[in-house]
């Protein structure tokens, strides 16, 4: 749904338009299980290559559950006079995020990183097939919450455009590892603006229409955060700077 509204009661002549937008979906996934295989392991004795022994009663591990979950986008935009446009959106769940789990209604995490602690006895963990005291994991809710905020500024009789948009991940992360003093695995939350949990995109762009069909633009897409975060993940391609020329004739 989309339309116009005035929740702040603004009636000043400089406010030309006040818009809202909302989208929502309920996703009902099909359960998916995965097969894991491993190469030969030689630790004094040899374990031949083959399918991993999951110890799940003969079942394969679930990588996507069948629990329904929601996604939505809620946004407002304002145009001030002839020069300034402002847009703000709350995005809950992106296209590439699958499975139930968020920070609001359903618990469910995806493992973003992991390994073994430096002071753990790796051999005993491998032989015992139990990583409780060895493994550490970086966890993130399967469905993220993102704040999208952008501003457009038109100048020089609308020939020039200065744009700045940001996407800030509000989800945060959790780390989990064994705590000797408590004798169990413990999760520690790291908020969206902590050093561990921060992740964001900055998108500045400047363009100018020189007339006679020539338009030049330049900008950058900066992806910030640790490698296990939403936007710091190397699989996203990293940050880059660009220029663009368009000539119409």
PDB file of C-alpha atoms in Angstrom:
ATOM      1  CA  UNK A   1       0.000   0.000   0.000  1.00  0.00           C
ATOM      2  CA  UNK A   2       1.101   3.573  -0.591  1.00  0.00           C
ATOM      3  CA  UNK A   3      -0.364   7.036  -0.241  1.00  0.00           C
ATOM      4  CA  UNK A   4      -0.020  10.399   1.474  1.00  0.00           C
ATOM      5  CA  UNK A   5      -0.353  11.259   5.148  1.00  0.00           C
ATOM      6  CA  UNK A   6       0.616  13.987   7.604  1.00  0.00           C
ATOM      7  CA  UNK A   7       1.412  12.311  10.954  1.00  0.00           C
ATOM      8  CA  UNK A   8       3.395  15.310  12.247  1.00  0.00           C
ATOM      9  CA  UNK A   9       0.719  17.851  11.408  1.00  0.00           C
ATOM     10  CA  UNK A  10       3.009  19.833   9.121  1.00  0.00           C
ATOM     11  CA  UNK A  11       1.099  22.402   7.083  1.00  0.00           C
ATOM     12  CA  UNK A  12       3.969  24.714   6.119  1.00  0.00           C
ATOM     13  CA  UNK A  13       4.022  25.640   2.459  1.00  0.00           C
ATOM     14  CA  UNK A  14       7.590  24.344   2.073  1.00  0.00           C
ATOM     15  CA  UNK A  15       6.405  20.764   2.628  1.00  0.00           C
ATOM     16  CA  UNK A  16       5.247  19.817  -0.847  1.00  0.00           C
ATOM     17  CA  UNK A  17       4.377  16.140  -0.314  1.00  0.00           C
ATOM     18  CA  UNK A  18       4.203  13.570   2.471  1.00  0.00           C
ATOM     19  CA  UNK A  19       4.134   9.952   1.415  1.00  0.00           C
ATOM     20  CA  UNK A  20       4.033   6.545   3.061  1.00  0.00           C
ATOM     21  CA  UNK A  21       4.697   3.060   1.753  1.00  0.00           C
ATOM     22  CA  UNK A  22       4.198  -0.397   3.228  1.00  0.00           C
ATOM     23  CA  UNK A  23       4.829  -3.934   2.016  1.00  0.00           C
ATOM     24  CA  UNK A  24       4.445  -7.193   3.933  1.00  0.00           C
ATOM     25  CA  UNK A  25       4.757 -10.900   3.231  1.00  0.00           C
ATOM     26  CA  UNK A  26       4.377 -14.173   5.112  1.00  0.00           C
ATOM     27  CA  UNK A  27       6.802 -16.802   3.828  1.00  0.00           C
ATOM     28  CA  UNK A  28       5.943 -20.496   4.255  1.00  0.00           C
ATOM     29  CA  UNK A  29       9.169 -22.384   3.433  1.00  0.00           C
ATOM     30  CA  UNK A  30       9.741 -26.027   2.575  1.00  0.00           C
ATOM     31  CA  UNK A  31      12.054 -27.834   4.972  1.00  0.00           C
ATOM     32  CA  UNK A  32      15.500 -28.536   3.500  1.00  0.00           C
ATOM     33  CA  UNK A  33      18.136 -30.948   4.774  1.00  0.00           C
ATOM     34  CA  UNK A  34      21.754 -31.154   3.673  1.00  0.00           C
ATOM     35  CA  UNK A  35      24.251 -33.941   3.011  1.00  0.00           C
ATOM     36  CA  UNK A  36      27.790 -33.439   4.333  1.00  0.00           C
ATOM     37  CA  UNK A  37      30.763 -35.435   3.088  1.00  0.00           C
ATOM     38  CA  UNK A  38      34.384 -35.459   4.249  1.00  0.00           C
ATOM     39  CA  UNK A  39      37.712 -36.711   2.997  1.00  0.00           C
ATOM     40  CA  UNK A  40      39.834 -39.386   4.613  1.00  0.00           C
ATOM     41  CA  UNK A  41      40.946 -38.596   8.175  1.00  0.00           C
ATOM     42  CA  UNK A  42      44.192 -40.089   9.469  1.00  0.00           C
ATOM     43  CA  UNK A  43      44.833 -39.760  13.224  1.00  0.00           C
ATOM     44  CA  UNK A  44      46.885 -42.841  14.023  1.00  0.00           C
ATOM     45  CA  UNK A  45      44.093 -44.849  12.459  1.00  0.00           C
ATOM     46  CA  UNK A  46      42.357 -44.064   9.190  1.00  0.00           C
ATOM     47  CA  UNK A  47      38.736 -43.080   8.787  1.00  0.00           C
ATOM     48  CA  UNK A  48      37.731 -43.515   5.136  1.00  0.00           C
ATOM     49  CA  UNK A  49      36.154 -40.729   3.102  1.00  0.00           C
ATOM     50  CA  UNK A  50      32.391 -40.647   2.937  1.00  0.00           C
ATOM     51  CA  UNK A  51      29.260 -39.085   4.374  1.00  0.00           C
ATOM     52  CA  UNK A  52      29.595 -37.512   7.790  1.00  0.00           C
ATOM     53  CA  UNK A  53      28.089 -39.325  10.769  1.00  0.00           C
ATOM     54  CA  UNK A  54      25.638 -36.720  12.034  1.00  0.00           C
ATOM     55  CA  UNK A  55      24.465 -38.652  15.100  1.00  0.00           C
ATOM     56  CA  UNK A  56      20.926 -37.368  14.496  1.00  0.00           C
ATOM     57  CA  UNK A  57      19.138 -40.708  14.604  1.00  0.00           C
ATOM     58  CA  UNK A  58      19.706 -41.408  10.932  1.00  0.00           C
ATOM     59  CA  UNK A  59      18.453 -38.002   9.757  1.00  0.00           C
ATOM     60  CA  UNK A  60      20.381 -35.351   7.875  1.00  0.00           C
ATOM     61  CA  UNK A  61      20.855 -31.872   9.417  1.00  0.00           C
ATOM     62  CA  UNK A  62      18.191 -29.231   8.748  1.00  0.00           C
ATOM     63  CA  UNK A  63      19.490 -26.126   6.959  1.00  0.00           C
ATOM     64  CA  UNK A  64      16.073 -24.512   6.421  1.00  0.00           C
ATOM     65  CA  UNK A  65      13.118 -25.162   8.702  1.00  0.00           C
ATOM     66  CA  UNK A  66       9.447 -25.083   7.681  1.00  0.00           C
ATOM     67  CA  UNK A  67       8.382 -22.473  10.277  1.00  0.00           C
ATOM     68  CA  UNK A  68       6.558 -19.520   8.598  1.00  0.00           C
ATOM     69  CA  UNK A  69       8.092 -16.077   9.029  1.00  0.00           C
ATOM     70  CA  UNK A  70       7.381 -12.494   8.033  1.00  0.00           C
ATOM     71  CA  UNK A  71       9.109  -9.813   6.005  1.00  0.00           C
ATOM     72  CA  UNK A  72       8.062  -6.190   5.661  1.00  0.00           C
ATOM     73  CA  UNK A  73       9.048  -2.665   4.625  1.00  0.00           C
ATOM     74  CA  UNK A  74       7.592   0.496   6.191  1.00  0.00           C
ATOM     75  CA  UNK A  75       8.633   3.891   4.895  1.00  0.00           C
ATOM     76  CA  UNK A  76       7.941   7.623   4.917  1.00  0.00           C
ATOM     77  CA  UNK A  77       9.163  10.315   2.538  1.00  0.00           C
ATOM     78  CA  UNK A  78       8.931  14.118   2.542  1.00  0.00           C
ATOM     79  CA  UNK A  79       9.704  16.678  -0.117  1.00  0.00           C
ATOM     80  CA  UNK A  80      10.647  20.085   1.258  1.00  0.00           C
ATOM     81  CA  UNK A  81      10.184  22.905  -1.221  1.00  0.00           C
ATOM     82  CA  UNK A  82      11.925  22.483  -4.562  1.00  0.00           C
ATOM     83  CA  UNK A  83      15.282  21.228  -3.365  1.00  0.00           C
ATOM     84  CA  UNK A  84      15.211  18.610  -0.602  1.00  0.00           C
ATOM     85  CA  UNK A  85      13.775  15.101  -0.612  1.00  0.00           C
ATOM     86  CA  UNK A  86      14.049  12.830   2.469  1.00  0.00           C
ATOM     87  CA  UNK A  87      13.274   9.116   2.628  1.00  0.00           C
ATOM     88  CA  UNK A  88      13.294   6.789   5.640  1.00  0.00           C
ATOM     89  CA  UNK A  89      12.443   3.065   5.727  1.00  0.00           C
ATOM     90  CA  UNK A  90      12.409   0.149   8.156  1.00  0.00           C
ATOM     91  CA  UNK A  91      13.277  -3.061   6.318  1.00  0.00           C
ATOM     92  CA  UNK A  92      12.660  -6.351   8.129  1.00  0.00           C
ATOM     93  CA  UNK A  93      14.230  -9.223   6.213  1.00  0.00           C
ATOM     94  CA  UNK A  94      16.124  -8.928   2.930  1.00  0.00           C
ATOM     95  CA  UNK A  95      15.654 -11.020  -0.198  1.00  0.00           C
ATOM     96  CA  UNK A  96      18.695 -13.230   0.480  1.00  0.00           C
ATOM     97  CA  UNK A  97      17.678 -14.072   4.074  1.00  0.00           C
ATOM     98  CA  UNK A  98      15.903 -17.394   4.534  1.00  0.00           C
ATOM     99  CA  UNK A  99      14.319 -19.009   7.568  1.00  0.00           C
ATOM    100  CA  UNK A 100      12.464 -17.993  10.719  1.00  0.00           C
ATOM    101  CA  UNK A 101      14.301 -15.974  13.340  1.00  0.00           C
ATOM    102  CA  UNK A 102      14.530 -12.284  14.250  1.00  0.00           C
ATOM    103  CA  UNK A 103      15.032  -9.972  17.208  1.00  0.00           C
ATOM    104  CA  UNK A 104      11.293  -9.356  17.678  1.00  0.00           C
ATOM    105  CA  UNK A 105       9.089 -12.454  17.530  1.00  0.00           C
ATOM    106  CA  UNK A 106      10.974 -15.668  16.703  1.00  0.00           C
ATOM    107  CA  UNK A 107      14.343 -16.956  17.847  1.00  0.00           C
ATOM    108  CA  UNK A 108      16.461 -18.338  15.056  1.00  0.00           C
ATOM    109  CA  UNK A 109      20.090 -17.770  14.134  1.00  0.00           C
ATOM    110  CA  UNK A 110      22.461 -18.255  11.229  1.00  0.00           C
ATOM    111  CA  UNK A 111      26.118 -19.007  11.939  1.00  0.00           C
ATOM    112  CA  UNK A 112      28.195 -16.215  10.382  1.00  0.00           C
ATOM    113  CA  UNK A 113      31.636 -17.340  11.588  1.00  0.00           C
ATOM    114  CA  UNK A 114      33.217 -19.913  13.843  1.00  0.00           C
ATOM    115  CA  UNK A 115      36.286 -21.865  14.823  1.00  0.00           C
ATOM    116  CA  UNK A 116      38.030 -23.245  17.877  1.00  0.00           C
ATOM    117  CA  UNK A 117      39.376 -21.307  20.841  1.00  0.00           C
ATOM    118  CA  UNK A 118      43.143 -20.919  21.115  1.00  0.00           C
ATOM    119  CA  UNK A 119      43.402 -22.634  24.506  1.00  0.00           C
ATOM    120  CA  UNK A 120      41.176 -25.631  23.704  1.00  0.00           C
ATOM    121  CA  UNK A 121      42.332 -29.256  23.487  1.00  0.00           C
ATOM    122  CA  UNK A 122      41.571 -29.888  19.827  1.00  0.00           C
ATOM    123  CA  UNK A 123      42.465 -33.573  19.927  1.00  0.00           C
ATOM    124  CA  UNK A 124      40.010 -34.405  22.685  1.00  0.00           C
ATOM    125  CA  UNK A 125      37.256 -32.488  20.913  1.00  0.00           C
ATOM    126  CA  UNK A 126      37.853 -34.328  17.641  1.00  0.00           C
ATOM    127  CA  UNK A 127      38.079 -37.778  19.209  1.00  0.00           C
ATOM    128  CA  UNK A 128      35.098 -37.150  21.469  1.00  0.00           C
ATOM    129  CA  UNK A 129      33.118 -35.631  18.567  1.00  0.00           C
ATOM    130  CA  UNK A 130      31.980 -32.856  20.892  1.00  0.00           C
ATOM    131  CA  UNK A 131      32.816 -29.201  20.316  1.00  0.00           C
ATOM    132  CA  UNK A 132      31.021 -27.916  23.409  1.00  0.00           C
ATOM    133  CA  UNK A 133      34.241 -26.769  25.087  1.00  0.00           C
ATOM    134  CA  UNK A 134      36.210 -26.077  21.900  1.00  0.00           C
ATOM    135  CA  UNK A 135      34.068 -24.262  19.383  1.00  0.00           C
ATOM    136  CA  UNK A 136      33.146 -20.599  19.229  1.00  0.00           C
ATOM    137  CA  UNK A 137      30.424 -19.243  16.934  1.00  0.00           C
ATOM    138  CA  UNK A 138      29.286 -15.842  15.707  1.00  0.00           C
ATOM    139  CA  UNK A 139      25.489 -15.872  15.379  1.00  0.00           C
ATOM    140  CA  UNK A 140      23.065 -13.467  13.715  1.00  0.00           C
ATOM    141  CA  UNK A 141      19.272 -13.459  13.502  1.00  0.00           C
ATOM    142  CA  UNK A 142      18.136 -14.981  10.200  1.00  0.00           C
ATOM    143  CA  UNK A 143      15.906 -11.986   9.403  1.00  0.00           C
ATOM    144  CA  UNK A 144      17.627  -8.627   9.799  1.00  0.00           C
ATOM    145  CA  UNK A 145      16.298  -5.197  10.722  1.00  0.00           C
ATOM    146  CA  UNK A 146      17.698  -2.351   8.641  1.00  0.00           C
ATOM    147  CA  UNK A 147      17.281   1.431   8.758  1.00  0.00           C
ATOM    148  CA  UNK A 148      17.378   3.032   5.313  1.00  0.00           C
ATOM    149  CA  UNK A 149      17.748   6.823   5.317  1.00  0.00           C
ATOM    150  CA  UNK A 150      18.394   9.002   2.293  1.00  0.00           C
ATOM    151  CA  UNK A 151      18.501  12.650   1.269  1.00  0.00           C
ATOM    152  CA  UNK A 152      18.463  14.184  -2.226  1.00  0.00           C
ATOM    153  CA  UNK A 153      19.423  17.835  -2.721  1.00  0.00           C
ATOM    154  CA  UNK A 154      18.676  19.453  -6.088  1.00  0.00           C
ATOM    155  CA  UNK A 155      20.486  22.652  -7.038  1.00  0.00           C
ATOM    156  CA  UNK A 156      21.269  24.865 -10.059  1.00  0.00           C
ATOM    157  CA  UNK A 157      17.687  24.772 -11.307  1.00  0.00           C
ATOM    158  CA  UNK A 158      17.634  20.977 -10.820  1.00  0.00           C
ATOM    159  CA  UNK A 159      20.638  20.444 -13.077  1.00  0.00           C
ATOM    160  CA  UNK A 160      22.678  19.205 -10.128  1.00  0.00           C
ATOM    161  CA  UNK A 161      21.877  16.426  -7.680  1.00  0.00           C
ATOM    162  CA  UNK A 162      23.706  15.604  -4.454  1.00  0.00           C
ATOM    163  CA  UNK A 163      22.545  12.295  -2.955  1.00  0.00           C
ATOM    164  CA  UNK A 164      23.422  10.513   0.281  1.00  0.00           C
ATOM    165  CA  UNK A 165      21.757   7.239   1.232  1.00  0.00           C
ATOM    166  CA  UNK A 166      22.663   4.941   4.102  1.00  0.00           C
ATOM    167  CA  UNK A 167      21.623   1.464   5.197  1.00  0.00           C
ATOM    168  CA  UNK A 168      22.413   0.629   8.817  1.00  0.00           C
ATOM    169  CA  UNK A 169      22.071  -2.917  10.114  1.00  0.00           C
ATOM    170  CA  UNK A 170      20.226  -2.765  13.454  1.00  0.00           C
ATOM    171  CA  UNK A 171      20.338  -6.526  14.040  1.00  0.00           C
ATOM    172  CA  UNK A 172      23.607  -6.931  15.950  1.00  0.00           C
ATOM    173  CA  UNK A 173      25.315 -10.274  16.530  1.00  0.00           C
ATOM    174  CA  UNK A 174      25.883 -12.784  19.309  1.00  0.00           C
ATOM    175  CA  UNK A 175      29.032 -14.722  20.146  1.00  0.00           C
ATOM    176  CA  UNK A 176      28.852 -18.128  21.827  1.00  0.00           C
ATOM    177  CA  UNK A 177      31.624 -20.140  23.470  1.00  0.00           C
ATOM    178  CA  UNK A 178      32.337 -22.243  26.529  1.00  0.00           C
ATOM    179  CA  UNK A 179      32.703 -20.424  29.860  1.00  0.00           C
ATOM    180  CA  UNK A 180      34.847 -22.395  32.294  1.00  0.00           C
ATOM    181  CA  UNK A 181      33.693 -20.557  35.413  1.00  0.00           C
ATOM    182  CA  UNK A 182      30.035 -21.264  34.568  1.00  0.00           C
ATOM    183  CA  UNK A 183      30.685 -24.734  33.185  1.00  0.00           C
ATOM    184  CA  UNK A 184      28.530 -24.189  30.091  1.00  0.00           C
ATOM    185  CA  UNK A 185      28.370 -22.384  26.772  1.00  0.00           C
ATOM    186  CA  UNK A 186      27.430 -18.719  27.091  1.00  0.00           C
ATOM    187  CA  UNK A 187      26.085 -16.254  24.524  1.00  0.00           C
ATOM    188  CA  UNK A 188      27.131 -12.603  24.563  1.00  0.00           C
ATOM    189  CA  UNK A 189      25.113  -9.999  22.645  1.00  0.00           C
ATOM    190  CA  UNK A 190      26.850  -7.243  20.678  1.00  0.00           C
ATOM    191  CA  UNK A 191      24.602  -4.386  19.628  1.00  0.00           C
ATOM    192  CA  UNK A 192      24.274  -2.756  16.235  1.00  0.00           C
ATOM    193  CA  UNK A 193      26.620   0.095  17.159  1.00  0.00           C
ATOM    194  CA  UNK A 194      29.277  -1.974  18.907  1.00  0.00           C
ATOM    195  CA  UNK A 195      32.632  -2.634  17.265  1.00  0.00           C
ATOM    196  CA  UNK A 196      31.705  -6.289  16.690  1.00  0.00           C
ATOM    197  CA  UNK A 197      28.119  -5.773  15.518  1.00  0.00           C
ATOM    198  CA  UNK A 198      28.313  -2.592  13.418  1.00  0.00           C
ATOM    199  CA  UNK A 199      27.565  -2.910   9.705  1.00  0.00           C
ATOM    200  CA  UNK A 200      26.379  -0.288   7.223  1.00  0.00           C
ATOM    201  CA  UNK A 201      26.375   0.989   3.662  1.00  0.00           C
ATOM    202  CA  UNK A 202      27.151   4.582   2.668  1.00  0.00           C
ATOM    203  CA  UNK A 203      26.164   5.678  -0.827  1.00  0.00           C
ATOM    204  CA  UNK A 204      27.127   9.258  -1.776  1.00  0.00           C
ATOM    205  CA  UNK A 205      26.648  10.449  -5.367  1.00  0.00           C
ATOM    206  CA  UNK A 206      27.004  13.778  -7.182  1.00  0.00           C
ATOM    207  CA  UNK A 207      25.607  14.274 -10.692  1.00  0.00           C
ATOM    208  CA  UNK A 208      25.269  17.283 -12.975  1.00  0.00           C
ATOM    209  CA  UNK A 209      23.424  17.830 -16.225  1.00  0.00           C
ATOM    210  CA  UNK A 210      25.587  20.130 -18.377  1.00  0.00           C
ATOM    211  CA  UNK A 211      22.930  20.463 -21.045  1.00  0.00           C
ATOM    212  CA  UNK A 212      23.156  19.531 -24.706  1.00  0.00           C
ATOM    213  CA  UNK A 213      22.590  15.897 -23.670  1.00  0.00           C
ATOM    214  CA  UNK A 214      25.624  15.520 -21.379  1.00  0.00           C
ATOM    215  CA  UNK A 215      25.255  14.222 -17.804  1.00  0.00           C
ATOM    216  CA  UNK A 216      28.213  13.345 -15.555  1.00  0.00           C
ATOM    217  CA  UNK A 217      28.084  11.583 -12.199  1.00  0.00           C
ATOM    218  CA  UNK A 218      30.420  10.117  -9.626  1.00  0.00           C
ATOM    219  CA  UNK A 219      30.037   8.421  -6.289  1.00  0.00           C
ATOM    220  CA  UNK A 220      30.934   5.505  -4.058  1.00  0.00           C
ATOM    221  CA  UNK A 221      29.400   2.445  -2.442  1.00  0.00           C
ATOM    222  CA  UNK A 222      31.077   1.886   0.908  1.00  0.00           C
ATOM    223  CA  UNK A 223      30.331  -1.403   2.698  1.00  0.00           C
ATOM    224  CA  UNK A 224      31.378  -1.294   6.357  1.00  0.00           C
ATOM    225  CA  UNK A 225      31.679  -3.925   9.068  1.00  0.00           C
ATOM    226  CA  UNK A 226      33.543  -7.040  10.143  1.00  0.00           C
ATOM    227  CA  UNK A 227      33.802  -9.886   7.635  1.00  0.00           C
ATOM    228  CA  UNK A 228      30.992 -11.823   9.343  1.00  0.00           C
ATOM    229  CA  UNK A 229      28.496  -8.934   9.255  1.00  0.00           C
ATOM    230  CA  UNK A 230      25.785  -8.287   6.665  1.00  0.00           C
ATOM    231  CA  UNK A 231      27.660  -5.696   4.627  1.00  0.00           C
ATOM    232  CA  UNK A 232      31.252  -6.452   5.632  1.00  0.00           C
ATOM    233  CA  UNK A 233      31.017  -9.959   4.158  1.00  0.00           C
ATOM    234  CA  UNK A 234      33.629 -10.280   1.350  1.00  0.00           C
ATOM    235  CA  UNK A 235      31.013 -12.143  -0.723  1.00  0.00           C
ATOM    236  CA  UNK A 236      29.278  -8.782  -1.246  1.00  0.00           C
ATOM    237  CA  UNK A 237      32.178  -7.609  -3.425  1.00  0.00           C
ATOM    238  CA  UNK A 238      33.558  -4.889  -1.156  1.00  0.00           C
ATOM    239  CA  UNK A 239      33.513  -1.106  -1.478  1.00  0.00           C
ATOM    240  CA  UNK A 240      34.062   0.704  -4.755  1.00  0.00           C
ATOM    241  CA  UNK A 241      34.135   4.167  -6.359  1.00  0.00           C
ATOM    242  CA  UNK A 242      32.457   4.847  -9.703  1.00  0.00           C
ATOM    243  CA  UNK A 243      32.025   7.505 -12.397  1.00  0.00           C
ATOM    244  CA  UNK A 244      29.292   7.606 -15.019  1.00  0.00           C
ATOM    245  CA  UNK A 245      28.761   9.610 -18.200  1.00  0.00           C
ATOM    246  CA  UNK A 246      25.556   9.749 -20.195  1.00  0.00           C
ATOM    247  CA  UNK A 247      25.260  11.540 -23.529  1.00  0.00           C
ATOM    248  CA  UNK A 248      21.934  11.733 -25.309  1.00  0.00           C
ATOM    249  CA  UNK A 249      21.712  12.731 -28.948  1.00  0.00           C
TER     250      UNK A 249
END
